Amino acid sequence: MRRLFLLLFCFPSSWIALTAIQAADTQQPNILVILADDLGYSDLGCYGGEIPTPNIDALAHHGVRFTQVYNSARCCPSRASLMTGLYPTQAGIGDFTTDRPNPDRGPGYLGRLNKQCVTLAEVLKPAGYGCYYVGKWHMHPETGPIRRGFDEFYGYTRDHSHDQYDADYYIRLPEGRKKEIDPPADDYYATDVFNDYALEFIRQGQQSDKPWFLFLGHSSPHFPVQAPAARVDKYEAIYRRGWDKLREERFERMRKLGLADGDHWKLNPRSLVPVDRDDIANGYAGQENPAWDSLDLPRQRDLARRMAVFAAMVEGVDAGVGRIVDHLQATGDLDNTLILFLSDNGACYEWGPFGFDGVSRVGTTTLRTGDDLRTTGQRGTHQSYGSGWANLGNTPFRMYKHFTHEGGISMPLIAHWPTGIGTPNAWIRQPGHVMDVMPTLLEATGATYPQTYGDRSVTPLSGTSLLPAIRGEALPSRSIGFDHQGAHALRDGDWKIVWSKRMPEKIEWELYNLAEDRCETNDLAAAHPDRLRTMIAAWNEWAWRVGVHYNPAQGNQVVRNIEMDPHFPIAQRSWILEANINAQAPAGVVAAQGGREQGYALHFVDGHPALDVRINGKVTRLIAKQRFAGKLRLRAELNAQKMRLQVNQEAALEVDSPGLLPLQPKDELSLGYDAQSAAGDYEAPNPFSGLISDFKIRALANE
């Protein structure tokens, strides 16, 4: 047998086991990645939760737990990032899967895995691994698991969620494979069957005489919250105590566990319910989640049962972990199996404190009372648990899945691998990202990340291996970018900027020092304007580089050397913008902010520079009579009296102003095209035909 050398170093508070991982001298580990769906940061017992998760906790106590590892704010972007080692847009799933991608949004939003990425299976299979997948795929069926390198699959490839009791929906691939496990429809419960298939595929891998890789992608505890009633009953009394008391108790347990390790951790007030249609938000749009004691008893009982079902779903995931670990222990494979357990985003608020019933975003919430309470989560039902319980799940952070505050993008990550990392029971406090899973597995297995795959080039990795952090070494210095459907963030060292969405008040960039304020309670944007501007510019540069920003005429190569706030405040403000462009036959939008109601656009009409200002739907245009081409410096201004437009050193053109924009437009500032509805008098996106080398916009004192 090949030998492994284990080194022990003593640190003041704990023993950390460090291993010299030498691919040439060590047997390749088996790999098991377990992904929970919509599990909150503190839902697990080993992260402070009241839900009993003894089997997952045991992995943590004999492995490591990360405190600052991030995801991409939602199910499928996080899966794309985890599976490829790239940012979601680099892999083709910038925000969601779709059958009809909008070409004007660019290759980052194909809605499926692109041809320039490789999956974990496509990298591990050439290194000798058998590759198996169980559960939720959610990276589009056209780029399904078998096409992207996996040998065997059981689960579902379309949709973000499905009825746990619908036996006929779940499929076995490749086509023609007979289901090894096929319980009667009346006995079917997807979480249990996923656990059964995980064991089935592990046995197949063990019989193959090759190292094996299993990805277990649970759909639990994502809505619809469903679990057998007998499992649910024992949790109901716990959750009748309400989210306020339970949040406080979770935070206290986090302190006792050593997770919340200082005064820089603070329990946030109850989070806001995001702005939405009133019936969808249960009447709380833009307000704080209600105090539990303010709710009447029938509502409390209904909500307690919903959360009890959620807890039973987590129990089902944990039970499966226990069965898998017992099997690996019995067959001698546990010590040299690298197990990673993580979640795909923060807990899910959809869409108000009372949750919803039936089809999402219709605005239906059913209050169950009496004997009907026990039907919650049973066959024929479809419920979510709501924003109040999601706020509990993300204790002690702000906000939820969909958002880029810590509550939306922070997740538990547990690593267990006695042969490779020892059994240190340690907290790892360096920042990481779900895209780091790929390079971590590359280092652990000795597999090689390719420059090409087949006849196509492959995007270089964006992630970094987390094994050095486990060994007690510093990870490389880097910034980590985030974007999801209008919510943005950038983490750079201890500092983080956040742009939110669906807020009742004016949205502006926020700035936090997470070393001093882990839970984002103290916005430092006003105190550090220079740092804020630098980080906004860095976020924009990142957004262009990874394909969040995109120009349909020039790809993502149209803009360089920019310092741009996509939400620059222009309501009731005078402003000047300046841009350097180079175009032999200029046409299309240089810059546009806003849309069909309010906004402005600096653009060219067949070589003629023009400034359009739209107020309450009406456009006022200032356009040059002369055509221009080549390298040009453009300057546009709007104040309460005049609109002005200047090209190079030519005399400025001006007309009477239609006034200042009365409201901040919803559509973001975009360069090189008009990203959404048209701010000017043209048809969007109206892409620019040249290059933009510089752009600035600044506010003026109102005249």
mmCIF file of N, CA, C and O in Angstrom, residues 34 121 134 136 163 176 317 390 401 407 497 525 566 650:
data_model
loop_
_atom_site.group_PDB
_atom_site.id
_atom_site.type_symbol
_atom_site.label_atom_id
_atom_site.label_comp_id
_atom_site.label_asym_id
_atom_site.label_seq_id
_atom_site.Cartn_x
_atom_site.Cartn_y
_atom_site.Cartn_z
ATOM 1 N N ILE A 34 -22.120 16.750 -1.734
ATOM 2 C CA ILE A 34 -23.535 16.760 -1.356
ATOM 3 C C ILE A 34 -23.992 18.213 -1.309
ATOM 4 O O ILE A 34 -23.476 19.013 -0.521
ATOM 5 N N ALA A 121 -17.208 16.305 -14.011
ATOM 6 C CA ALA A 121 -17.122 14.971 -14.601
ATOM 7 C C ALA A 121 -16.204 14.967 -15.813
ATOM 8 O O ALA A 121 -15.445 14.008 -16.029
ATOM 9 N N VAL A 134 -26.846 12.189 -8.825
ATOM 10 C CA VAL A 134 -28.184 11.928 -8.295
ATOM 11 C C VAL A 134 -28.831 13.254 -7.944
ATOM 12 O O VAL A 134 -28.211 14.109 -7.302
ATOM 13 N N LYS A 136 -31.161 16.855 -8.437
ATOM 14 C CA LYS A 136 -31.527 18.030 -9.232
ATOM 15 C C LYS A 136 -30.333 18.467 -10.080
ATOM 16 O O LYS A 136 -29.253 18.720 -9.556
ATOM 17 N N ASP A 163 -42.636 18.290 -7.226
ATOM 18 C CA ASP A 163 -43.352 17.537 -6.207
ATOM 19 C C ASP A 163 -42.515 16.327 -5.782
ATOM 20 O O ASP A 163 -42.123 15.498 -6.601
ATOM 21 N N GLY A 176 -32.642 4.310 -21.706
ATOM 22 C CA GLY A 176 -32.679 2.860 -21.781
ATOM 23 C C GLY A 176 -32.268 2.167 -20.500
ATOM 24 O O GLY A 176 -32.465 0.946 -20.362
ATOM 25 N N VAL A 317 -32.303 14.740 4.524
ATOM 26 C CA VAL A 317 -30.967 14.887 3.943
ATOM 27 C C VAL A 317 -29.925 14.323 4.900
ATOM 28 O O VAL A 317 -29.011 13.577 4.506
ATOM 29 N N ALA A 390 -37.212 32.184 6.556
ATOM 30 C CA ALA A 390 -35.957 32.337 5.814
ATOM 31 C C ALA A 390 -34.993 33.239 6.570
ATOM 32 O O ALA A 390 -33.781 33.011 6.583
ATOM 33 N N LYS A 401 -31.796 34.503 -0.228
ATOM 34 C CA LYS A 401 -31.590 34.086 -1.614
ATOM 35 C C LYS A 401 -32.107 35.174 -2.548
ATOM 36 O O LYS A 401 -33.096 35.842 -2.242
ATOM 37 N N GLY A 407 -26.781 37.365 3.802
ATOM 38 C CA GLY A 407 -27.830 36.360 3.932
ATOM 39 C C GLY A 407 -28.175 35.658 2.645
ATOM 40 O O GLY A 407 -28.696 34.539 2.663
ATOM 41 N N ILE A 497 -18.610 45.786 -1.125
ATOM 42 C CA ILE A 497 -19.657 46.711 -1.558
ATOM 43 C C ILE A 497 -20.879 45.901 -1.985
ATOM 44 O O ILE A 497 -20.751 44.775 -2.467
ATOM 45 N N ALA A 525 -20.166 53.762 3.432
ATOM 46 C CA ALA A 525 -20.013 54.402 2.127
ATOM 47 C C ALA A 525 -19.713 55.888 2.254
ATOM 48 O O ALA A 525 -18.843 56.417 1.542
ATOM 49 N N PRO A 566 -23.483 51.670 -12.334
ATOM 50 C CA PRO A 566 -24.657 51.386 -13.170
ATOM 51 C C PRO A 566 -25.949 51.983 -12.637
ATOM 52 O O PRO A 566 -26.932 52.058 -13.362
ATOM 53 N N GLU A 650 -15.260 71.660 -30.522
ATOM 54 C CA GLU A 650 -16.285 72.418 -31.241
ATOM 55 C C GLU A 650 -17.166 73.177 -30.246
ATOM 56 O O GLU A 650 -17.250 72.827 -29.065
#
